[in-house]
PDB file of C-alpha atoms in Angstrom:
ATOM      1  CA  UNK A   1      60.517  28.591 -43.013  1.00  0.00           C
ATOM      2  CA  UNK A   2      60.756  26.621 -39.813  1.00  0.00           C
ATOM      3  CA  UNK A   3      59.510  23.066 -39.546  1.00  0.00           C
ATOM      4  CA  UNK A   4      56.692  22.426 -37.085  1.00  0.00           C
ATOM      5  CA  UNK A   5      57.778  21.324 -33.670  1.00  0.00           C
ATOM      6  CA  UNK A   6      56.361  17.866 -33.077  1.00  0.00           C
ATOM      7  CA  UNK A   7      56.764  18.205 -29.332  1.00  0.00           C
ATOM      8  CA  UNK A   8      54.936  21.521 -29.375  1.00  0.00           C
ATOM      9  CA  UNK A   9      52.113  20.004 -31.392  1.00  0.00           C
ATOM     10  CA  UNK A  10      51.760  17.159 -28.940  1.00  0.00           C
ATOM     11  CA  UNK A  11      51.725  19.635 -26.068  1.00  0.00           C
ATOM     12  CA  UNK A  12      48.966  21.652 -27.711  1.00  0.00           C
ATOM     13  CA  UNK A  13      46.944  18.487 -28.240  1.00  0.00           C
ATOM     14  CA  UNK A  14      47.336  17.664 -24.569  1.00  0.00           C
ATOM     15  CA  UNK A  15      46.320  21.167 -23.590  1.00  0.00           C
ATOM     16  CA  UNK A  16      43.333  21.084 -25.973  1.00  0.00           C
ATOM     17  CA  UNK A  17      42.049  17.962 -24.265  1.00  0.00           C
ATOM     18  CA  UNK A  18      41.507  19.868 -21.012  1.00  0.00           C
ATOM     19  CA  UNK A  19      38.582  21.963 -22.361  1.00  0.00           C
ATOM     20  CA  UNK A  20      36.955  18.781 -23.627  1.00  0.00           C
ATOM     21  CA  UNK A  21      37.341  17.190 -20.194  1.00  0.00           C
ATOM     22  CA  UNK A  22      35.933  20.305 -18.538  1.00  0.00           C
ATOM     23  CA  UNK A  23      33.000  20.333 -20.947  1.00  0.00           C
ATOM     24  CA  UNK A  24      32.198  16.649 -20.334  1.00  0.00           C
ATOM     25  CA  UNK A  25      32.308  17.203 -16.564  1.00  0.00           C
ATOM     26  CA  UNK A  26      29.888  20.116 -16.955  1.00  0.00           C
ATOM     27  CA  UNK A  27      27.544  17.994 -19.078  1.00  0.00           C
ATOM     28  CA  UNK A  28      27.680  15.187 -16.514  1.00  0.00           C
ATOM     29  CA  UNK A  29      26.907  17.645 -13.694  1.00  0.00           C
ATOM     30  CA  UNK A  30      23.834  19.068 -15.400  1.00  0.00           C
ATOM     31  CA  UNK A  31      22.725  15.607 -16.477  1.00  0.00           C
ATOM     32  CA  UNK A  32      22.896  14.430 -12.851  1.00  0.00           C
ATOM     33  CA  UNK A  33      20.754  17.379 -11.763  1.00  0.00           C
ATOM     34  CA  UNK A  34      18.130  16.575 -14.403  1.00  0.00           C
ATOM     35  CA  UNK A  35      18.029  12.902 -13.404  1.00  0.00           C
ATOM     36  CA  UNK A  36      17.736  13.791  -9.718  1.00  0.00           C
ATOM     37  CA  UNK A  37      14.811  16.128 -10.354  1.00  0.00           C
ATOM     38  CA  UNK A  38      13.034  13.726 -12.698  1.00  0.00           C
ATOM     39  CA  UNK A  39      13.528  10.392 -10.919  1.00  0.00           C
ATOM     40  CA  UNK A  40      13.756  10.934  -7.170  1.00  0.00           C
ATOM     41  CA  UNK A  41      10.493  12.903  -6.673  1.00  0.00           C
ATOM     42  CA  UNK A  42       8.613  10.154  -8.468  1.00  0.00           C
ATOM     43  CA  UNK A  43      10.255   7.508  -6.319  1.00  0.00           C
ATOM     44  CA  UNK A  44       9.366   9.480  -3.190  1.00  0.00           C
ATOM     45  CA  UNK A  45       5.736   9.664  -4.263  1.00  0.00           C
ATOM     46  CA  UNK A  46       5.654   5.929  -4.905  1.00  0.00           C
ATOM     47  CA  UNK A  47       7.120   5.192  -1.469  1.00  0.00           C
ATOM     48  CA  UNK A  48       3.946   6.528   0.111  1.00  0.00           C
ATOM     49  CA  UNK A  49       1.914   3.871  -1.723  1.00  0.00           C
ATOM     50  CA  UNK A  50       4.286   0.992  -1.073  1.00  0.00           C
ATOM     51  CA  UNK A  51       4.269  -1.049   2.114  1.00  0.00           C
ATOM     52  CA  UNK A  52       6.278  -3.743   3.859  1.00  0.00           C
ATOM     53  CA  UNK A  53       4.731  -7.208   3.796  1.00  0.00           C
ATOM     54  CA  UNK A  54       4.849  -9.084   7.089  1.00  0.00           C
ATOM     55  CA  UNK A  55       2.681 -12.073   6.121  1.00  0.00           C
ATOM     56  CA  UNK A  56       2.307 -12.919   2.446  1.00  0.00           C
ATOM     57  CA  UNK A  57      -0.542 -15.303   1.627  1.00  0.00           C
ATOM     58  CA  UNK A  58      -0.163 -17.724   4.548  1.00  0.00           C
ATOM     59  CA  UNK A  59      -2.771 -19.976   6.181  1.00  0.00           C
ATOM     60  CA  UNK A  60      -4.063 -19.433   9.714  1.00  0.00           C
ATOM     61  CA  UNK A  61      -6.360 -21.732  11.710  1.00  0.00           C
ATOM     62  CA  UNK A  62      -8.384 -20.478  14.662  1.00  0.00           C
ATOM     63  CA  UNK A  63     -10.922 -22.400  16.754  1.00  0.00           C
ATOM     64  CA  UNK A  64     -14.054 -20.796  18.113  1.00  0.00           C
ATOM     65  CA  UNK A  65     -13.331 -19.269  21.502  1.00  0.00           C
ATOM     66  CA  UNK A  66      -9.625 -18.869  20.688  1.00  0.00           C
ATOM     67  CA  UNK A  67      -7.509 -16.285  18.921  1.00  0.00           C
ATOM     68  CA  UNK A  68      -4.418 -15.906  16.790  1.00  0.00           C
ATOM     69  CA  UNK A  69      -1.764 -13.261  17.433  1.00  0.00           C
ATOM     70  CA  UNK A  70      -0.196 -11.597  14.412  1.00  0.00           C
ATOM     71  CA  UNK A  71       2.925  -9.442  14.321  1.00  0.00           C
ATOM     72  CA  UNK A  72       2.669  -6.040  16.007  1.00  0.00           C
ATOM     73  CA  UNK A  73       0.280  -7.647  18.557  1.00  0.00           C
ATOM     74  CA  UNK A  74      -2.830  -7.756  16.398  1.00  0.00           C
ATOM     75  CA  UNK A  75      -5.186 -10.548  17.496  1.00  0.00           C
ATOM     76  CA  UNK A  76      -8.028 -12.137  15.547  1.00  0.00           C
ATOM     77  CA  UNK A  77     -10.710 -13.835  17.674  1.00  0.00           C
ATOM     78  CA  UNK A  78     -13.334 -16.305  16.556  1.00  0.00           C
ATOM     79  CA  UNK A  79     -16.129 -15.405  18.947  1.00  0.00           C
ATOM     80  CA  UNK A  80     -18.664 -17.965  17.768  1.00  0.00           C
ATOM     81  CA  UNK A  81     -20.693 -19.400  14.911  1.00  0.00           C
ATOM     82  CA  UNK A  82     -24.341 -19.539  13.899  1.00  0.00           C
ATOM     83  CA  UNK A  83     -26.439 -22.662  14.413  1.00  0.00           C
ATOM     84  CA  UNK A  84     -25.767 -23.898  10.872  1.00  0.00           C
ATOM     85  CA  UNK A  85     -22.034 -23.491  11.350  1.00  0.00           C
ATOM     86  CA  UNK A  86     -21.554 -21.699   8.030  1.00  0.00           C
ATOM     87  CA  UNK A  87     -20.969 -18.194   9.367  1.00  0.00           C
ATOM     88  CA  UNK A  88     -18.693 -17.001  12.159  1.00  0.00           C
ATOM     89  CA  UNK A  89     -18.293 -13.873  14.221  1.00  0.00           C
ATOM     90  CA  UNK A  90     -14.708 -12.630  14.216  1.00  0.00           C
ATOM     91  CA  UNK A  91     -13.200  -9.750  16.109  1.00  0.00           C
ATOM     92  CA  UNK A  92      -9.894  -7.903  15.739  1.00  0.00           C
ATOM     93  CA  UNK A  93      -8.116  -6.495  18.781  1.00  0.00           C
ATOM     94  CA  UNK A  94      -4.756  -5.042  19.666  1.00  0.00           C
ATOM     95  CA  UNK A  95      -3.517  -4.915  23.263  1.00  0.00           C
ATOM     96  CA  UNK A  96      -7.037  -5.912  24.373  1.00  0.00           C
ATOM     97  CA  UNK A  97      -8.492  -2.879  22.583  1.00  0.00           C
ATOM     98  CA  UNK A  98     -11.362  -3.545  20.198  1.00  0.00           C
ATOM     99  CA  UNK A  99     -10.671  -2.482  16.628  1.00  0.00           C
ATOM    100  CA  UNK A 100     -13.234  -4.081  14.327  1.00  0.00           C
ATOM    101  CA  UNK A 101     -15.529  -7.092  13.997  1.00  0.00           C
ATOM    102  CA  UNK A 102     -17.613  -8.793  11.320  1.00  0.00           C
ATOM    103  CA  UNK A 103     -19.797 -11.799  10.611  1.00  0.00           C
ATOM    104  CA  UNK A 104     -18.337 -13.716   7.682  1.00  0.00           C
ATOM    105  CA  UNK A 105     -18.832 -16.927   5.773  1.00  0.00           C
ATOM    106  CA  UNK A 106     -16.715 -19.027   3.474  1.00  0.00           C
ATOM    107  CA  UNK A 107     -15.258 -16.913   0.677  1.00  0.00           C
ATOM    108  CA  UNK A 108     -15.737 -13.624   2.543  1.00  0.00           C
ATOM    109  CA  UNK A 109     -12.831 -11.245   3.125  1.00  0.00           C
ATOM    110  CA  UNK A 110     -12.149  -9.335   6.320  1.00  0.00           C
ATOM    111  CA  UNK A 111      -9.900  -6.296   5.886  1.00  0.00           C
ATOM    112  CA  UNK A 112      -8.681  -3.799   8.452  1.00  0.00           C
ATOM    113  CA  UNK A 113      -7.140  -0.435   7.574  1.00  0.00           C
ATOM    114  CA  UNK A 114      -5.626   2.281   9.719  1.00  0.00           C
ATOM    115  CA  UNK A 115      -5.703   5.815   8.284  1.00  0.00           C
ATOM    116  CA  UNK A 116      -6.296   4.461   4.762  1.00  0.00           C
ATOM    117  CA  UNK A 117      -3.355   2.049   5.137  1.00  0.00           C
ATOM    118  CA  UNK A 118      -4.340  -1.613   4.923  1.00  0.00           C
ATOM    119  CA  UNK A 119      -2.938  -3.639   7.810  1.00  0.00           C
ATOM    120  CA  UNK A 120      -4.721  -6.998   7.634  1.00  0.00           C
ATOM    121  CA  UNK A 121      -6.536  -8.827   4.873  1.00  0.00           C
ATOM    122  CA  UNK A 122      -8.020 -12.234   5.710  1.00  0.00           C
ATOM    123  CA  UNK A 123     -10.148 -14.488   3.534  1.00  0.00           C
ATOM    124  CA  UNK A 124     -12.311 -17.164   5.156  1.00  0.00           C
ATOM    125  CA  UNK A 125     -11.382 -20.270   3.207  1.00  0.00           C
ATOM    126  CA  UNK A 126     -13.184 -23.048   5.109  1.00  0.00           C
ATOM    127  CA  UNK A 127     -15.303 -23.374   8.235  1.00  0.00           C
ATOM    128  CA  UNK A 128     -15.058 -26.843   9.798  1.00  0.00           C
ATOM    129  CA  UNK A 129     -17.915 -27.745  12.118  1.00  0.00           C
ATOM    130  CA  UNK A 130     -17.557 -30.072  15.100  1.00  0.00           C
ATOM    131  CA  UNK A 131     -18.945 -31.057  18.452  1.00  0.00           C
ATOM    132  CA  UNK A 132     -16.642 -28.606  20.229  1.00  0.00           C
ATOM    133  CA  UNK A 133     -17.351 -25.670  17.953  1.00  0.00           C
ATOM    134  CA  UNK A 134     -15.846 -24.648  14.640  1.00  0.00           C
ATOM    135  CA  UNK A 135     -12.371 -24.418  13.201  1.00  0.00           C
ATOM    136  CA  UNK A 136     -11.850 -21.552  10.770  1.00  0.00           C
ATOM    137  CA  UNK A 137      -9.198 -21.646   8.076  1.00  0.00           C
ATOM    138  CA  UNK A 138      -8.138 -18.202   6.886  1.00  0.00           C
ATOM    139  CA  UNK A 139      -6.329 -18.281   3.541  1.00  0.00           C
ATOM    140  CA  UNK A 140      -4.764 -16.300   2.051  1.00  0.00           C
ATOM    141  CA  UNK A 141      -3.681 -14.061   4.913  1.00  0.00           C
ATOM    142  CA  UNK A 142      -1.839 -10.797   4.326  1.00  0.00           C
ATOM    143  CA  UNK A 143      -0.411  -8.468   6.948  1.00  0.00           C
ATOM    144  CA  UNK A 144       1.331  -5.180   6.211  1.00  0.00           C
ATOM    145  CA  UNK A 145       3.548  -3.170   8.492  1.00  0.00           C
ATOM    146  CA  UNK A 146       1.888  -0.414  10.479  1.00  0.00           C
ATOM    147  CA  UNK A 147       4.574   2.297  10.273  1.00  0.00           C
ATOM    148  CA  UNK A 148       3.234   3.984  13.402  1.00  0.00           C
ATOM    149  CA  UNK A 149       4.073   0.936  15.528  1.00  0.00           C
ATOM    150  CA  UNK A 150       7.499  -0.483  16.450  1.00  0.00           C
ATOM    151  CA  UNK A 151       9.083  -2.802  13.929  1.00  0.00           C
ATOM    152  CA  UNK A 152       8.535  -6.426  15.046  1.00  0.00           C
ATOM    153  CA  UNK A 153      11.700  -8.300  15.912  1.00  0.00           C
ATOM    154  CA  UNK A 154      10.490 -11.908  15.954  1.00  0.00           C
ATOM    155  CA  UNK A 155       7.307 -13.701  14.914  1.00  0.00           C
ATOM    156  CA  UNK A 156       4.771 -13.829  17.726  1.00  0.00           C
ATOM    157  CA  UNK A 157       2.148 -16.565  18.093  1.00  0.00           C
ATOM    158  CA  UNK A 158      -0.107 -16.791  21.119  1.00  0.00           C
ATOM    159  CA  UNK A 159      -0.035 -20.045  23.140  1.00  0.00           C
ATOM    160  CA  UNK A 160      -3.810 -20.309  22.752  1.00  0.00           C
ATOM    161  CA  UNK A 161      -3.546 -20.634  19.000  1.00  0.00           C
ATOM    162  CA  UNK A 162      -0.114 -22.167  18.456  1.00  0.00           C
ATOM    163  CA  UNK A 163      -1.491 -25.706  18.230  1.00  0.00           C
ATOM    164  CA  UNK A 164      -3.971 -24.665  15.554  1.00  0.00           C
ATOM    165  CA  UNK A 165      -1.527 -22.838  13.377  1.00  0.00           C
ATOM    166  CA  UNK A 166       0.361 -24.707  10.640  1.00  0.00           C
ATOM    167  CA  UNK A 167       1.452 -21.617   8.751  1.00  0.00           C
ATOM    168  CA  UNK A 168       4.888 -20.066   8.737  1.00  0.00           C
ATOM    169  CA  UNK A 169       5.482 -16.383   9.294  1.00  0.00           C
ATOM    170  CA  UNK A 170       8.392 -15.014   7.281  1.00  0.00           C
ATOM    171  CA  UNK A 171      11.160 -13.613   9.427  1.00  0.00           C
ATOM    172  CA  UNK A 172      12.579 -11.560   6.585  1.00  0.00           C
ATOM    173  CA  UNK A 173      10.309  -8.735   5.560  1.00  0.00           C
ATOM    174  CA  UNK A 174       9.839  -7.939   1.897  1.00  0.00           C
ATOM    175  CA  UNK A 175      10.139  -4.400   0.761  1.00  0.00           C
ATOM    176  CA  UNK A 176       8.413  -3.753  -2.570  1.00  0.00           C
ATOM    177  CA  UNK A 177      10.026  -0.429  -3.202  1.00  0.00           C
ATOM    178  CA  UNK A 178      12.347  -0.432  -6.191  1.00  0.00           C
ATOM    179  CA  UNK A 179      15.706   1.207  -5.927  1.00  0.00           C
ATOM    180  CA  UNK A 180      18.367   2.414  -8.297  1.00  0.00           C
ATOM    181  CA  UNK A 181      17.574   2.491 -12.014  1.00  0.00           C
ATOM    182  CA  UNK A 182      20.680   0.892 -13.539  1.00  0.00           C
ATOM    183  CA  UNK A 183      19.678   1.164 -17.242  1.00  0.00           C
ATOM    184  CA  UNK A 184      19.047   4.882 -16.854  1.00  0.00           C
ATOM    185  CA  UNK A 185      22.426   5.370 -15.192  1.00  0.00           C
ATOM    186  CA  UNK A 186      24.237   3.428 -17.921  1.00  0.00           C
ATOM    187  CA  UNK A 187      22.452   5.449 -20.582  1.00  0.00           C
ATOM    188  CA  UNK A 188      23.584   8.684 -18.962  1.00  0.00           C
ATOM    189  CA  UNK A 189      27.145   7.453 -18.529  1.00  0.00           C
ATOM    190  CA  UNK A 190      27.285   6.362 -22.160  1.00  0.00           C
ATOM    191  CA  UNK A 191      26.031   9.779 -23.297  1.00  0.00           C
ATOM    192  CA  UNK A 192      28.734  11.542 -21.297  1.00  0.00           C
ATOM    193  CA  UNK A 193      31.476   9.297 -22.699  1.00  0.00           C
ATOM    194  CA  UNK A 194      30.171   9.828 -26.223  1.00  0.00           C
ATOM    195  CA  UNK A 195      30.233  13.611 -25.849  1.00  0.00           C
ATOM    196  CA  UNK A 196      33.710  13.452 -24.321  1.00  0.00           C
ATOM    197  CA  UNK A 197      35.061  11.354 -27.195  1.00  0.00           C
ATOM    198  CA  UNK A 198      33.469  13.599 -29.800  1.00  0.00           C
ATOM    199  CA  UNK A 199      34.917  16.835 -28.449  1.00  0.00           C
ATOM    200  CA  UNK A 200      38.269  15.235 -27.699  1.00  0.00           C
ATOM    201  CA  UNK A 201      38.585  14.171 -31.339  1.00  0.00           C
ATOM    202  CA  UNK A 202      37.453  17.583 -32.504  1.00  0.00           C
ATOM    203  CA  UNK A 203      40.085  19.376 -30.441  1.00  0.00           C
ATOM    204  CA  UNK A 204      42.804  16.998 -31.590  1.00  0.00           C
ATOM    205  CA  UNK A 205      42.049  17.791 -35.242  1.00  0.00           C
ATOM    206  CA  UNK A 206      42.526  21.483 -34.477  1.00  0.00           C
TER     207      UNK A 206
END
């Protein structure tokens, strides 16, 4: 009776590891397909609801008879105030084209949307009366990117309102969309390694 060949046994163990490697690669392939189908459509649906913030809660001051120019050339005008000085008439324009107007008082919110996408949201914080008219403080102020317009390159403030504005416009836009799901990826990678180790040990015993 011949003794077992140790070299032959080692060779068979090496050859038996190949099916385990092939099986783990197959499992990883199908797992990637499942993750792609389950995660990416949901992320694509969420992208439609997410928006890029251009102005995030800043303060804007505008005097009656003047205007303030936001990014993407939106302009908010303070057309006038009532005799008591507690309500003002504001108007929103873009490229000298009328968009929307409203009569608001302290605590009121003026919002403008385009095709169900909110672009501007202004809250009238304080109305300061004076001999030369009123000064309106809008706070907080939110502006969101209009995807149908060109991406703004630099903050734009009109000369007529630059002296009244003490707010800062962020030059780096914030994108709220979340990206890669690292915990899910690590969980999948750990599952693949676990299956690979299990079948590799099983083939080695054989």
